Structure formats: C-alpha cells, structure tokens
Amino acid sequence: MDEKYLKAFEQYCVNGFNGIESEPVGYICHIAVKQINEHSFELSWYPTYERLHEVVVNLPKDQFIICVGSWRCDEKPHLFVKSGWLKHLYLKQYSVFALIDAADVKAAIEEGQLSRDKLINIRNAIDALAIKYHNISFISFADSLILKSNWTVGTFEDNIPYNYSPETLLYIFQEVQAIYKKHLDLNVYGIFSQGSNEYYDDSMLHISATQNHICLNSLGTPFANLEEIHRTARCCIRNNTHPKSEVYMDEDFYRSLKLKFDFEEANLAKQNYVSKIGKEQSVYYYTQCQHILDNLREEMAYSGRVEDSVVF
C-alpha cells in the first residue's frame, strides 16, 4: 500500500478497535514476501484476478516504510512503501520470452539440406511474421529464434492497460513450426518464460545507428532460464527421463495461461530444473502445443490459427 494512506489506515484500525464502522482505506496490490535479503525483500506479486499470474519483484529496503496489520480488524499485514516505487511497479514494462529451436539440425547439415536459398526463404518468412506481429521482437538465426514481448500492468489513472497475453507466443510458435516444416522439413520445439524487464520506458529492441549492435533491452537472466530449461530437457530426453515434446513452459508462464481447467487438474507432465533467478527449485511443464491451445478459455481463442494463415 502507498505510504500516503498510512495515517488514514491507522485511523481506520483505531475506529475498528472502538467499534466504529468505516470504509476501507486506499488501494492494495496482493503480494507474498518470499525472502528477506540484506538490502531488499523478494516478493511474489499477483497483479490481477484474471489469471494466476505471479511476478517476482524486489522491494529495496530504502523504499519500505513499515509493515502493519490487525487481527482484531481482520486486516492482513500491509507493507507500506514509497509512492514513487509503487507507481513505477505498475507502469514499468515486463516481458515474455520464447526460444524456438529447430530439431535434428546436425543431421540436416550432414545431409546437405540447409542450402542458402532455403535459409533465405526462412528469413523472408520470419520477416513476414514480424510484420503480422509488430509488437513482438524477433531475433533469428538460421536454426533458432528468440521472441520477446513487453507488457504492462498499468493503471486506470494513467490510462495504461494490463496487456499480458502469453498465449500469443504459442500461436506464433505454431506458425514458426509450419515455416520450418515447409522450407526445411524440420520440426521445432519452443521454451517459454515470463518475468521482469529491467530496462524502463525503452523499446523492445535497440539497434545502433551503425546497424551493427542489437540490444534486447533486457537482462540476460531470462535467457539463462530458457537455456537452463533447454539444457535440462535435452539431458532428460537423452536419459529417457521424459520424452521429446513441442513446448516446454516455465511454471510461472504455464500457470498464468487462461486455461479452461485448473493447471493442477490438467496433470501435465513436469520436470524440476535449477532457475538462475527467483526460486531455487523451479519446474517446467511439457506437452504438445495444440493441447494447450485447444484448452484455452474461449476469449483467448485466436481466429488466425496456423491452418488459416499464409505460410511464406
């Protein structure tokens, strides 16, 4: 809660002690304190009721005022924080990430399947896809692709919407899948995660004036998590711990999807991995992409399914 409500909240509690009814004070955002560090608190923030959407954020101790609660007034502990920090929490940008990789590339190279013309066709098709999804960043290599999408929690006061939509990346995955199948006859798999973005008020990409420096405007940590899921999945496949799959989703990404069923009721296969940030022991879920898309809530259904799209 914003520090500006501290005195009013105190009066609200005093009124409760004295049997005087009064209206609740101010606005709250729901959090859980996961860890207390030397200079900060690690929080899990739940910015909306529309999804089970957990975002890990750090509250510096110099932005923390006091923690107050009252069991007599049935008020859970409130962390009062500085106004600027709380406003920034709602207005800063966050990101969703995907790593899409072609399978069996080594064999394709040995068999001479990756001609220059085919790779240019792939590049042109990704160009066309980027035009279709102009709010997604596409960074491609011949055999792999990084996707990044920024989103905000926003506020009514600033007329900035909550525009988190991780489902879009799953639809894009299917279109990339069709592109690689058509031009290289290769299957692809995707790894997905979401989290904070430490570049504030910046575009999704920075390209230098000389066109030879590209910055994703993000810390490397999210990509370290993608790579750790990638490494763990490949190891598990080699060891027959679990089979190959199309999509591997970090737990926070999977839980945040708008599914018809409760994520635990789905009984989706999962595997532990060691995250580079946040939870020491993390989990990824794996399945076929269409299984997830078939079970999205109706409002998340996408009319431009891959079978209706043009594959360049």
PDB file of C-alpha atoms in Angstrom:
ATOM      1  CA  MET A   1       0.000   0.000   0.000  1.00  0.00           C
ATOM      2  CA  ASP A   2       1.099   3.553  -0.793  1.00  0.00           C
ATOM      3  CA  GLU A   3       2.695   5.436   2.121  1.00  0.00           C
ATOM      4  CA  LYS A   4       0.188   8.276   1.607  1.00  0.00           C
ATOM      5  CA  TYR A   5      -2.524   6.071   3.144  1.00  0.00           C
ATOM      6  CA  LEU A   6      -0.592   5.269   6.338  1.00  0.00           C
ATOM      7  CA  LYS A   7      -2.287   7.799   8.642  1.00  0.00           C
ATOM      8  CA  ALA A   8      -5.746   7.045   7.224  1.00  0.00           C
ATOM      9  CA  PHE A   9      -5.130   3.308   7.683  1.00  0.00           C
ATOM     10  CA  GLU A  10      -4.106   3.904  11.289  1.00  0.00           C
ATOM     11  CA  GLN A  11      -7.362   5.797  11.904  1.00  0.00           C
ATOM     12  CA  TYR A  12      -9.319   3.026  10.170  1.00  0.00           C
ATOM     13  CA  CYS A  13      -7.831   0.458  12.570  1.00  0.00           C
ATOM     14  CA  VAL A  14      -8.420   2.710  15.625  1.00  0.00           C
ATOM     15  CA  ASN A  15     -12.052   3.086  14.558  1.00  0.00           C
ATOM     16  CA  GLY A  16     -12.306  -0.687  14.375  1.00  0.00           C
ATOM     17  CA  PHE A  17     -10.908  -1.035  17.904  1.00  0.00           C
ATOM     18  CA  ASN A  18     -13.563   1.383  19.119  1.00  0.00           C
ATOM     19  CA  GLY A  19     -16.422  -0.359  17.335  1.00  0.00           C
ATOM     20  CA  ILE A  20     -16.836   2.392  14.745  1.00  0.00           C
ATOM     21  CA  GLU A  21     -17.524   1.191  11.200  1.00  0.00           C
ATOM     22  CA  SER A  22     -15.618   2.954   8.438  1.00  0.00           C
ATOM     23  CA  GLU A  23     -14.789   2.403   4.785  1.00  0.00           C
ATOM     24  CA  PRO A  24     -11.557   0.545   3.906  1.00  0.00           C
ATOM     25  CA  VAL A  25      -8.687   2.850   3.034  1.00  0.00           C
ATOM     26  CA  GLY A  26      -6.802   3.223  -0.237  1.00  0.00           C
ATOM     27  CA  TYR A  27      -5.793   0.516  -2.702  1.00  0.00           C
ATOM     28  CA  ILE A  28      -3.721  -2.617  -2.258  1.00  0.00           C
ATOM     29  CA  CYS A  29      -1.779  -4.943  -4.510  1.00  0.00           C
ATOM     30  CA  HIS A  30      -1.502  -8.547  -3.380  1.00  0.00           C
ATOM     31  CA  ILE A  31       1.963  -9.866  -2.616  1.00  0.00           C
ATOM     32  CA  ALA A  32       3.754 -12.573  -0.666  1.00  0.00           C
ATOM     33  CA  VAL A  33       7.170 -11.982   0.880  1.00  0.00           C
ATOM     34  CA  LYS A  34       9.314 -14.903  -0.271  1.00  0.00           C
ATOM     35  CA  GLN A  35      12.688 -13.906   1.117  1.00  0.00           C
ATOM     36  CA  ILE A  36      14.337 -11.141   3.137  1.00  0.00           C
ATOM     37  CA  ASN A  37      17.763 -10.207   1.801  1.00  0.00           C
ATOM     38  CA  GLU A  38      20.323  -7.809   3.235  1.00  0.00           C
ATOM     39  CA  HIS A  39      19.164  -4.853   1.143  1.00  0.00           C
ATOM     40  CA  SER A  40      15.803  -5.939  -0.261  1.00  0.00           C
ATOM     41  CA  PHE A  41      12.699  -8.087   0.042  1.00  0.00           C
ATOM     42  CA  GLU A  42      11.942 -10.654  -2.647  1.00  0.00           C
ATOM     43  CA  LEU A  43       8.215 -10.506  -3.352  1.00  0.00           C
ATOM     44  CA  SER A  44       5.801 -12.573  -5.374  1.00  0.00           C
ATOM     45  CA  TRP A  45       3.303 -10.119  -6.826  1.00  0.00           C
ATOM     46  CA  TYR A  46      -0.134 -11.155  -8.135  1.00  0.00           C
ATOM     47  CA  PRO A  47      -1.209  -8.218 -10.324  1.00  0.00           C
ATOM     48  CA  THR A  48      -4.619  -9.471 -11.490  1.00  0.00           C
ATOM     49  CA  TYR A  49      -7.526 -11.755 -10.624  1.00  0.00           C
ATOM     50  CA  GLU A  50      -7.985 -12.661 -14.300  1.00  0.00           C
ATOM     51  CA  ARG A  51      -5.087 -15.104 -14.203  1.00  0.00           C
ATOM     52  CA  LEU A  52      -2.977 -16.962 -11.690  1.00  0.00           C
ATOM     53  CA  HIS A  53      -0.157 -14.632 -12.636  1.00  0.00           C
ATOM     54  CA  GLU A  54       2.873 -14.434 -10.349  1.00  0.00           C
ATOM     55  CA  VAL A  55       5.646 -11.907 -10.949  1.00  0.00           C
ATOM     56  CA  VAL A  56       8.836 -11.881  -8.877  1.00  0.00           C
ATOM     57  CA  VAL A  57       9.875  -8.342  -7.880  1.00  0.00           C
ATOM     58  CA  ASN A  58      12.444  -6.902  -5.481  1.00  0.00           C
ATOM     59  CA  LEU A  59      11.500  -4.218  -2.963  1.00  0.00           C
ATOM     60  CA  PRO A  60      14.619  -2.301  -1.847  1.00  0.00           C
ATOM     61  CA  LYS A  61      14.617  -1.721   1.906  1.00  0.00           C
ATOM     62  CA  ASP A  62      15.064   2.020   1.389  1.00  0.00           C
ATOM     63  CA  GLN A  63      11.650   2.020  -0.369  1.00  0.00           C
ATOM     64  CA  PHE A  64       9.937   0.190   2.509  1.00  0.00           C
ATOM     65  CA  ILE A  65       8.237   2.223   5.273  1.00  0.00           C
ATOM     66  CA  ILE A  66       6.583  -0.167   7.737  1.00  0.00           C
ATOM     67  CA  CYS A  67       4.505  -3.344   7.938  1.00  0.00           C
ATOM     68  CA  VAL A  68       1.161  -3.001   9.766  1.00  0.00           C
ATOM     69  CA  GLY A  69      -1.679  -5.461  10.273  1.00  0.00           C
ATOM     70  CA  SER A  70      -4.528  -6.062  12.715  1.00  0.00           C
ATOM     71  CA  TRP A  71      -6.105  -9.390  13.577  1.00  0.00           C
ATOM     72  CA  ARG A  72      -8.833  -7.534  15.517  1.00  0.00           C
ATOM     73  CA  CYS A  73      -9.860  -5.667  12.357  1.00  0.00           C
ATOM     74  CA  ASP A  74      -9.273  -8.762  10.206  1.00  0.00           C
ATOM     75  CA  GLU A  75      -6.615  -6.882   8.293  1.00  0.00           C
ATOM     76  CA  LYS A  76      -3.691  -8.919   6.945  1.00  0.00           C
ATOM     77  CA  PRO A  77      -0.224  -7.363   7.130  1.00  0.00           C
ATOM     78  CA  HIS A  78       0.153  -4.319   4.873  1.00  0.00           C
ATOM     79  CA  LEU A  79       3.579  -3.314   3.580  1.00  0.00           C
ATOM     80  CA  PHE A  80       3.609   0.456   3.233  1.00  0.00           C
ATOM     81  CA  VAL A  81       6.060   1.558   0.544  1.00  0.00           C
ATOM     82  CA  LYS A  82       7.168   4.838  -1.006  1.00  0.00           C
ATOM     83  CA  SER A  83       4.749   6.299  -3.517  1.00  0.00           C
ATOM     84  CA  GLY A  84       7.231   6.558  -6.397  1.00  0.00           C
ATOM     85  CA  TRP A  85       8.301   2.921  -6.131  1.00  0.00           C
ATOM     86  CA  LEU A  86       4.703   1.664  -6.109  1.00  0.00           C
ATOM     87  CA  LYS A  87       3.703   3.791  -9.095  1.00  0.00           C
ATOM     88  CA  HIS A  88       6.729   2.566 -11.002  1.00  0.00           C
ATOM     89  CA  LEU A  89       5.765  -1.046 -10.204  1.00  0.00           C
ATOM     90  CA  TYR A  90       2.546  -0.573 -12.174  1.00  0.00           C
ATOM     91  CA  LEU A  91       3.993   1.473 -15.020  1.00  0.00           C
ATOM     92  CA  LYS A  92       7.263  -0.341 -15.758  1.00  0.00           C
ATOM     93  CA  GLN A  93       7.460  -2.906 -18.542  1.00  0.00           C
ATOM     94  CA  TYR A  94       7.726  -6.657 -18.069  1.00  0.00           C
ATOM     95  CA  SER A  95       8.496  -9.291 -20.691  1.00  0.00           C
ATOM     96  CA  VAL A  96       7.513 -12.697 -22.036  1.00  0.00           C
ATOM     97  CA  PHE A  97      10.258 -14.704 -23.727  1.00  0.00           C
ATOM     98  CA  ALA A  98      10.436 -17.695 -26.041  1.00  0.00           C
ATOM     99  CA  LEU A  99      13.291 -19.680 -27.548  1.00  0.00           C
ATOM    100  CA  ILE A 100      12.277 -21.682 -30.628  1.00  0.00           C
ATOM    101  CA  ASP A 101      14.837 -24.166 -31.901  1.00  0.00           C
ATOM    102  CA  ALA A 102      14.909 -26.490 -34.907  1.00  0.00           C
ATOM    103  CA  ALA A 103      15.457 -30.176 -34.128  1.00  0.00           C
ATOM    104  CA  ASP A 104      17.925 -32.508 -35.890  1.00  0.00           C
ATOM    105  CA  VAL A 105      19.888 -29.649 -37.450  1.00  0.00           C
ATOM    106  CA  LYS A 106      23.194 -31.529 -37.279  1.00  0.00           C
ATOM    107  CA  ALA A 107      21.808 -34.353 -39.397  1.00  0.00           C
ATOM    108  CA  ALA A 108      20.310 -31.845 -41.847  1.00  0.00           C
ATOM    109  CA  ILE A 109      23.727 -30.171 -42.263  1.00  0.00           C
ATOM    110  CA  GLU A 110      25.450 -33.526 -42.822  1.00  0.00           C
ATOM    111  CA  GLU A 111      22.855 -34.415 -45.464  1.00  0.00           C
ATOM    112  CA  GLY A 112      23.263 -31.037 -47.205  1.00  0.00           C
ATOM    113  CA  GLN A 113      19.643 -29.974 -46.646  1.00  0.00           C
ATOM    114  CA  LEU A 114      20.379 -26.419 -45.449  1.00  0.00           C
ATOM    115  CA  SER A 115      21.003 -24.606 -48.736  1.00  0.00           C
ATOM    116  CA  ARG A 116      21.384 -20.823 -48.891  1.00  0.00           C
ATOM    117  CA  ASP A 117      18.117 -20.462 -50.825  1.00  0.00           C
ATOM    118  CA  LYS A 118      16.174 -22.401 -48.185  1.00  0.00           C
ATOM    119  CA  LEU A 119      17.660 -20.333 -45.358  1.00  0.00           C
ATOM    120  CA  ILE A 120      16.792 -17.083 -47.174  1.00  0.00           C
ATOM    121  CA  ASN A 121      13.231 -18.391 -47.544  1.00  0.00           C
ATOM    122  CA  ILE A 122      13.153 -18.951 -43.773  1.00  0.00           C
ATOM    123  CA  ARG A 123      14.424 -15.421 -43.169  1.00  0.00           C
ATOM    124  CA  ASN A 124      11.825 -13.922 -45.515  1.00  0.00           C
ATOM    125  CA  ALA A 125       9.046 -15.887 -43.832  1.00  0.00           C
ATOM    126  CA  ILE A 126      10.148 -14.644 -40.395  1.00  0.00           C
ATOM    127  CA  ASP A 127      10.160 -11.084 -41.819  1.00  0.00           C
ATOM    128  CA  ALA A 128       6.536 -11.564 -42.891  1.00  0.00           C
ATOM    129  CA  LEU A 129       5.642 -12.971 -39.477  1.00  0.00           C
ATOM    130  CA  ALA A 130       7.234  -9.957 -37.775  1.00  0.00           C
ATOM    131  CA  ILE A 131       5.024  -7.635 -39.851  1.00  0.00           C
ATOM    132  CA  LYS A 132       1.966  -9.561 -38.703  1.00  0.00           C
ATOM    133  CA  TYR A 133       3.031  -9.377 -35.021  1.00  0.00           C
ATOM    134  CA  HIS A 134       4.574  -5.899 -34.879  1.00  0.00           C
ATOM    135  CA  ASN A 135       4.510  -5.817 -31.051  1.00  0.00           C
ATOM    136  CA  ILE A 136       6.816  -8.856 -30.789  1.00  0.00           C
ATOM    137  CA  SER A 137      10.613  -8.722 -31.170  1.00  0.00           C
ATOM    138  CA  PHE A 138      12.075 -11.425 -33.435  1.00  0.00           C
ATOM    139  CA  ILE A 139      15.790 -12.259 -33.225  1.00  0.00           C
ATOM    140  CA  SER A 140      16.624 -15.110 -35.574  1.00  0.00           C
ATOM    141  CA  PHE A 141      19.465 -17.399 -36.514  1.00  0.00           C
ATOM    142  CA  ALA A 142      19.150 -19.906 -39.343  1.00  0.00           C
ATOM    143  CA  ASP A 143      18.032 -22.665 -36.989  1.00  0.00           C
ATOM    144  CA  SER A 144      16.615 -20.828 -33.970  1.00  0.00           C
ATOM    145  CA  LEU A 145      14.557 -17.841 -32.961  1.00  0.00           C
ATOM    146  CA  ILE A 146      14.202 -15.662 -29.854  1.00  0.00           C
ATOM    147  CA  LEU A 147      10.878 -13.914 -29.230  1.00  0.00           C
ATOM    148  CA  LYS A 148      10.296 -11.108 -26.759  1.00  0.00           C
ATOM    149  CA  SER A 149       7.034  -9.360 -25.951  1.00  0.00           C
ATOM    150  CA  ASN A 150       6.733  -6.466 -23.485  1.00  0.00           C
ATOM    151  CA  TRP A 151       3.652  -5.939 -21.320  1.00  0.00           C
ATOM    152  CA  THR A 152       2.492  -3.623 -18.557  1.00  0.00           C
ATOM    153  CA  VAL A 153       0.213  -3.987 -15.547  1.00  0.00           C
ATOM    154  CA  GLY A 154      -0.935  -0.386 -15.997  1.00  0.00           C
ATOM    155  CA  THR A 155      -3.416   1.707 -14.032  1.00  0.00           C
ATOM    156  CA  PHE A 156      -6.801   3.323 -14.706  1.00  0.00           C
ATOM    157  CA  GLU A 157      -5.392   6.662 -13.538  1.00  0.00           C
ATOM    158  CA  ASP A 158      -2.731   6.696 -16.253  1.00  0.00           C
ATOM    159  CA  ASN A 159      -4.936   5.074 -18.919  1.00  0.00           C
ATOM    160  CA  ILE A 160      -2.379   2.281 -19.381  1.00  0.00           C
ATOM    161  CA  PRO A 161      -3.910  -1.199 -19.812  1.00  0.00           C
ATOM    162  CA  TYR A 162      -2.979  -4.570 -18.384  1.00  0.00           C
ATOM    163  CA  ASN A 163      -1.927  -6.228 -21.643  1.00  0.00           C
ATOM    164  CA  TYR A 164      -0.255  -9.500 -20.659  1.00  0.00           C
ATOM    165  CA  SER A 165      -1.003 -12.104 -23.341  1.00  0.00           C
ATOM    166  CA  PRO A 166       1.425 -15.060 -23.257  1.00  0.00           C
ATOM    167  CA  GLU A 167      -0.952 -17.127 -25.411  1.00  0.00           C
ATOM    168  CA  THR A 168       0.116 -15.075 -28.450  1.00  0.00           C
ATOM    169  CA  LEU A 169       3.601 -16.615 -28.346  1.00  0.00           C
ATOM    170  CA  LEU A 170       2.089 -20.106 -28.512  1.00  0.00           C
ATOM    171  CA  TYR A 171       0.185 -19.196 -31.684  1.00  0.00           C
ATOM    172  CA  ILE A 172       3.353 -17.689 -33.149  1.00  0.00           C
ATOM    173  CA  PHE A 173       5.165 -20.925 -32.277  1.00  0.00           C
ATOM    174  CA  GLN A 174       2.729 -22.878 -34.464  1.00  0.00           C
ATOM    175  CA  GLU A 175       3.305 -20.505 -37.366  1.00  0.00           C
ATOM    176  CA  VAL A 176       7.085 -20.836 -36.994  1.00  0.00           C
ATOM    177  CA  GLN A 177       6.565 -24.599 -36.819  1.00  0.00           C
ATOM    178  CA  ALA A 178       4.796 -24.524 -40.200  1.00  0.00           C
ATOM    179  CA  ILE A 179       7.532 -22.323 -41.731  1.00  0.00           C
ATOM    180  CA  TYR A 180      10.368 -24.676 -40.768  1.00  0.00           C
ATOM    181  CA  LYS A 181       8.379 -27.735 -41.848  1.00  0.00           C
ATOM    182  CA  LYS A 182       7.665 -26.238 -45.281  1.00  0.00           C
ATOM    183  CA  HIS A 183      11.131 -24.880 -46.102  1.00  0.00           C
ATOM    184  CA  LEU A 184      13.499 -27.270 -44.277  1.00  0.00           C
ATOM    185  CA  ASP A 185      11.258 -30.245 -43.415  1.00  0.00           C
ATOM    186  CA  LEU A 186      12.423 -29.852 -39.799  1.00  0.00           C
ATOM    187  CA  ASN A 187      10.406 -29.969 -36.585  1.00  0.00           C
ATOM    188  CA  VAL A 188      10.835 -27.242 -33.972  1.00  0.00           C
ATOM    189  CA  TYR A 189      10.310 -27.025 -30.223  1.00  0.00           C
ATOM    190  CA  GLY A 190       9.752 -23.986 -28.020  1.00  0.00           C
ATOM    191  CA  ILE A 191      10.709 -22.919 -24.499  1.00  0.00           C
ATOM    192  CA  PHE A 192       8.678 -20.182 -22.776  1.00  0.00           C
ATOM    193  CA  SER A 193       9.090 -17.979 -19.688  1.00  0.00           C
ATOM    194  CA  GLN A 194       7.982 -14.597 -18.315  1.00  0.00           C
ATOM    195  CA  GLY A 195       9.330 -12.097 -15.811  1.00  0.00           C
ATOM    196  CA  SER A 196      10.613  -8.625 -15.024  1.00  0.00           C
ATOM    197  CA  ASN A 197      12.359  -6.394 -17.535  1.00  0.00           C
ATOM    198  CA  GLU A 198      14.932  -4.056 -16.001  1.00  0.00           C
ATOM    199  CA  TYR A 199      15.018  -1.592 -18.896  1.00  0.00           C
ATOM    200  CA  TYR A 200      12.459   1.097 -18.142  1.00  0.00           C
ATOM    201  CA  ASP A 201      10.451   3.014 -20.750  1.00  0.00           C
ATOM    202  CA  ASP A 202      12.523   1.590 -23.584  1.00  0.00           C
ATOM    203  CA  SER A 203      11.507  -0.082 -26.829  1.00  0.00           C
ATOM    204  CA  MET A 204      11.650  -3.872 -27.147  1.00  0.00           C
ATOM    205  CA  LEU A 205      14.861  -3.623 -29.158  1.00  0.00           C
ATOM    206  CA  HIS A 206      17.730  -1.173 -29.533  1.00  0.00           C
ATOM    207  CA  ILE A 207      19.573  -1.089 -32.872  1.00  0.00           C
ATOM    208  CA  SER A 208      22.577   1.208 -33.074  1.00  0.00           C
ATOM    209  CA  ALA A 209      22.848   3.947 -35.690  1.00  0.00           C
ATOM    210  CA  THR A 210      25.588   1.943 -37.431  1.00  0.00           C
ATOM    211  CA  GLN A 211      23.261  -1.113 -37.574  1.00  0.00           C
ATOM    212  CA  ASN A 212      25.905  -3.412 -36.036  1.00  0.00           C
ATOM    213  CA  HIS A 213      24.744  -3.509 -32.422  1.00  0.00           C
ATOM    214  CA  ILE A 214      21.419  -5.041 -31.340  1.00  0.00           C
ATOM    215  CA  CYS A 215      20.370  -4.896 -27.688  1.00  0.00           C
ATOM    216  CA  LEU A 216      17.311  -6.802 -26.465  1.00  0.00           C
ATOM    217  CA  ASN A 217      16.821  -4.195 -23.696  1.00  0.00           C
ATOM    218  CA  SER A 218      16.724  -6.935 -21.092  1.00  0.00           C
ATOM    219  CA  LEU A 219      18.978  -8.552 -18.546  1.00  0.00           C
ATOM    220  CA  GLY A 220      20.466 -11.877 -19.583  1.00  0.00           C
ATOM    221  CA  THR A 221      18.791 -13.714 -16.688  1.00  0.00           C
ATOM    222  CA  PRO A 222      15.559 -14.654 -18.515  1.00  0.00           C
ATOM    223  CA  PHE A 223      17.613 -16.162 -21.318  1.00  0.00           C
ATOM    224  CA  ALA A 224      19.714 -18.036 -18.780  1.00  0.00           C
ATOM    225  CA  ASN A 225      16.474 -19.612 -17.522  1.00  0.00           C
ATOM    226  CA  LEU A 226      15.428 -20.507 -21.066  1.00  0.00           C
ATOM    227  CA  GLU A 227      18.825 -22.096 -21.653  1.00  0.00           C
ATOM    228  CA  GLU A 228      18.670 -23.963 -18.324  1.00  0.00           C
ATOM    229  CA  ILE A 229      15.275 -25.445 -19.237  1.00  0.00           C
ATOM    230  CA  HIS A 230      16.734 -26.292 -22.661  1.00  0.00           C
ATOM    231  CA  ARG A 231      19.771 -27.993 -21.112  1.00  0.00           C
ATOM    232  CA  THR A 232      17.706 -29.921 -18.555  1.00  0.00           C
ATOM    233  CA  ALA A 233      15.168 -31.091 -21.160  1.00  0.00           C
ATOM    234  CA  ARG A 234      17.884 -32.350 -23.513  1.00  0.00           C
ATOM    235  CA  CYS A 235      19.547 -34.200 -20.655  1.00  0.00           C
ATOM    236  CA  CYS A 236      16.224 -35.759 -19.596  1.00  0.00           C
ATOM    237  CA  ILE A 237      15.485 -36.842 -23.170  1.00  0.00           C
ATOM    238  CA  ARG A 238      18.913 -38.476 -23.507  1.00  0.00           C
ATOM    239  CA  ASN A 239      18.438 -40.275 -20.183  1.00  0.00           C
ATOM    240  CA  ASN A 240      14.862 -41.327 -21.030  1.00  0.00           C
ATOM    241  CA  THR A 241      13.588 -39.369 -18.010  1.00  0.00           C
ATOM    242  CA  HIS A 242      10.905 -37.870 -20.212  1.00  0.00           C
ATOM    243  CA  PRO A 243      10.111 -37.933 -23.960  1.00  0.00           C
ATOM    244  CA  LYS A 244      10.605 -35.170 -26.524  1.00  0.00           C
ATOM    245  CA  SER A 245       7.878 -32.567 -26.639  1.00  0.00           C
ATOM    246  CA  GLU A 246       6.895 -29.480 -28.621  1.00  0.00           C
ATOM    247  CA  VAL A 247       6.666 -26.905 -25.838  1.00  0.00           C
ATOM    248  CA  TYR A 248       8.479 -26.560 -22.511  1.00  0.00           C
ATOM    249  CA  MET A 249       6.963 -23.897 -20.263  1.00  0.00           C
ATOM    250  CA  ASP A 250       8.395 -22.413 -17.101  1.00  0.00           C
ATOM    251  CA  GLU A 251       5.956 -22.924 -14.236  1.00  0.00           C
ATOM    252  CA  ASP A 252       5.080 -19.219 -13.880  1.00  0.00           C
ATOM    253  CA  PHE A 253       4.375 -18.932 -17.615  1.00  0.00           C
ATOM    254  CA  TYR A 254       2.191 -22.064 -17.633  1.00  0.00           C
ATOM    255  CA  ARG A 255       0.204 -21.083 -14.545  1.00  0.00           C
ATOM    256  CA  SER A 256      -0.503 -17.654 -16.000  1.00  0.00           C
ATOM    257  CA  LEU A 257      -2.241 -19.029 -19.118  1.00  0.00           C
ATOM    258  CA  LYS A 258      -6.014 -18.625 -19.367  1.00  0.00           C
ATOM    259  CA  LEU A 259      -6.948 -22.308 -19.447  1.00  0.00           C
ATOM    260  CA  LYS A 260     -10.367 -23.944 -19.220  1.00  0.00           C
ATOM    261  CA  PHE A 261      -9.123 -26.140 -16.397  1.00  0.00           C
ATOM    262  CA  ASP A 262      -7.108 -25.576 -13.242  1.00  0.00           C
ATOM    263  CA  PHE A 263      -3.430 -26.004 -14.083  1.00  0.00           C
ATOM    264  CA  GLU A 264      -3.036 -28.724 -11.428  1.00  0.00           C
ATOM    265  CA  GLU A 265      -6.157 -30.596 -12.566  1.00  0.00           C
ATOM    266  CA  ALA A 266      -4.596 -30.877 -16.022  1.00  0.00           C
ATOM    267  CA  ASN A 267      -1.995 -33.252 -14.581  1.00  0.00           C
ATOM    268  CA  LEU A 268       0.517 -32.077 -17.167  1.00  0.00           C
ATOM    269  CA  ALA A 269       3.938 -33.714 -17.171  1.00  0.00           C
ATOM    270  CA  LYS A 270       6.597 -31.639 -15.424  1.00  0.00           C
ATOM    271  CA  GLN A 271      10.278 -31.665 -14.542  1.00  0.00           C
ATOM    272  CA  ASN A 272      12.431 -29.831 -11.987  1.00  0.00           C
ATOM    273  CA  TYR A 273      15.213 -27.506 -13.084  1.00  0.00           C
ATOM    274  CA  VAL A 274      17.500 -25.030 -11.333  1.00  0.00           C
ATOM    275  CA  SER A 275      16.475 -21.437 -12.063  1.00  0.00           C
ATOM    276  CA  LYS A 276      19.077 -18.684 -12.379  1.00  0.00           C
ATOM    277  CA  ILE A 277      16.854 -16.232 -10.507  1.00  0.00           C
ATOM    278  CA  GLY A 278      13.937 -16.381  -8.075  1.00  0.00           C
ATOM    279  CA  LYS A 279      13.014 -19.862  -6.938  1.00  0.00           C
ATOM    280  CA  GLU A 280      15.939 -22.128  -6.157  1.00  0.00           C
ATOM    281  CA  GLN A 281      13.978 -25.160  -7.365  1.00  0.00           C
ATOM    282  CA  SER A 282      11.837 -24.421 -10.388  1.00  0.00           C
ATOM    283  CA  VAL A 283       9.609 -26.540 -12.596  1.00  0.00           C
ATOM    284  CA  TYR A 284       8.870 -26.648 -16.300  1.00  0.00           C
ATOM    285  CA  TYR A 285       5.845 -28.306 -17.908  1.00  0.00           C
ATOM    286  CA  TYR A 286       5.996 -30.026 -21.279  1.00  0.00           C
ATOM    287  CA  THR A 287       3.335 -31.094 -23.763  1.00  0.00           C
ATOM    288  CA  GLN A 288       2.177 -30.652 -27.365  1.00  0.00           C
ATOM    289  CA  CYS A 289       1.358 -27.061 -28.304  1.00  0.00           C
ATOM    290  CA  GLN A 290      -2.061 -27.906 -29.740  1.00  0.00           C
ATOM    291  CA  HIS A 291      -3.096 -29.489 -26.430  1.00  0.00           C
ATOM    292  CA  ILE A 292      -2.628 -26.123 -24.722  1.00  0.00           C
ATOM    293  CA  LEU A 293      -4.316 -24.126 -27.497  1.00  0.00           C
ATOM    294  CA  ASP A 294      -7.295 -26.491 -27.531  1.00  0.00           C
ATOM    295  CA  ASN A 295      -7.802 -25.876 -23.834  1.00  0.00           C
ATOM    296  CA  LEU A 296      -7.536 -22.085 -23.709  1.00  0.00           C
ATOM    297  CA  ARG A 297     -10.592 -20.225 -22.495  1.00  0.00           C
ATOM    298  CA  GLU A 298     -12.887 -19.058 -25.257  1.00  0.00           C
ATOM    299  CA  GLU A 299     -11.887 -15.392 -25.048  1.00  0.00           C
ATOM    300  CA  MET A 300      -8.251 -16.353 -25.742  1.00  0.00           C
ATOM    301  CA  ALA A 301      -9.065 -18.377 -28.883  1.00  0.00           C
ATOM    302  CA  TYR A 302      -7.241 -16.932 -31.884  1.00  0.00           C
ATOM    303  CA  SER A 303      -9.108 -16.770 -35.186  1.00  0.00           C
ATOM    304  CA  GLY A 304      -5.908 -16.840 -37.243  1.00  0.00           C
ATOM    305  CA  ARG A 305      -4.893 -20.401 -36.486  1.00  0.00           C
ATOM    306  CA  VAL A 306      -1.928 -21.701 -38.415  1.00  0.00           C
ATOM    307  CA  GLU A 307      -4.094 -23.717 -40.829  1.00  0.00           C
ATOM    308  CA  ASP A 308      -5.783 -20.441 -41.867  1.00  0.00           C
ATOM    309  CA  SER A 309      -2.524 -18.481 -42.146  1.00  0.00           C
ATOM    310  CA  VAL A 310      -0.332 -17.900 -45.139  1.00  0.00           C
ATOM    311  CA  VAL A 311       2.975 -19.755 -44.792  1.00  0.00           C
ATOM    312  CA  PHE A 312       5.588 -17.927 -46.879  1.00  0.00           C
TER     313      PHE A 312
END
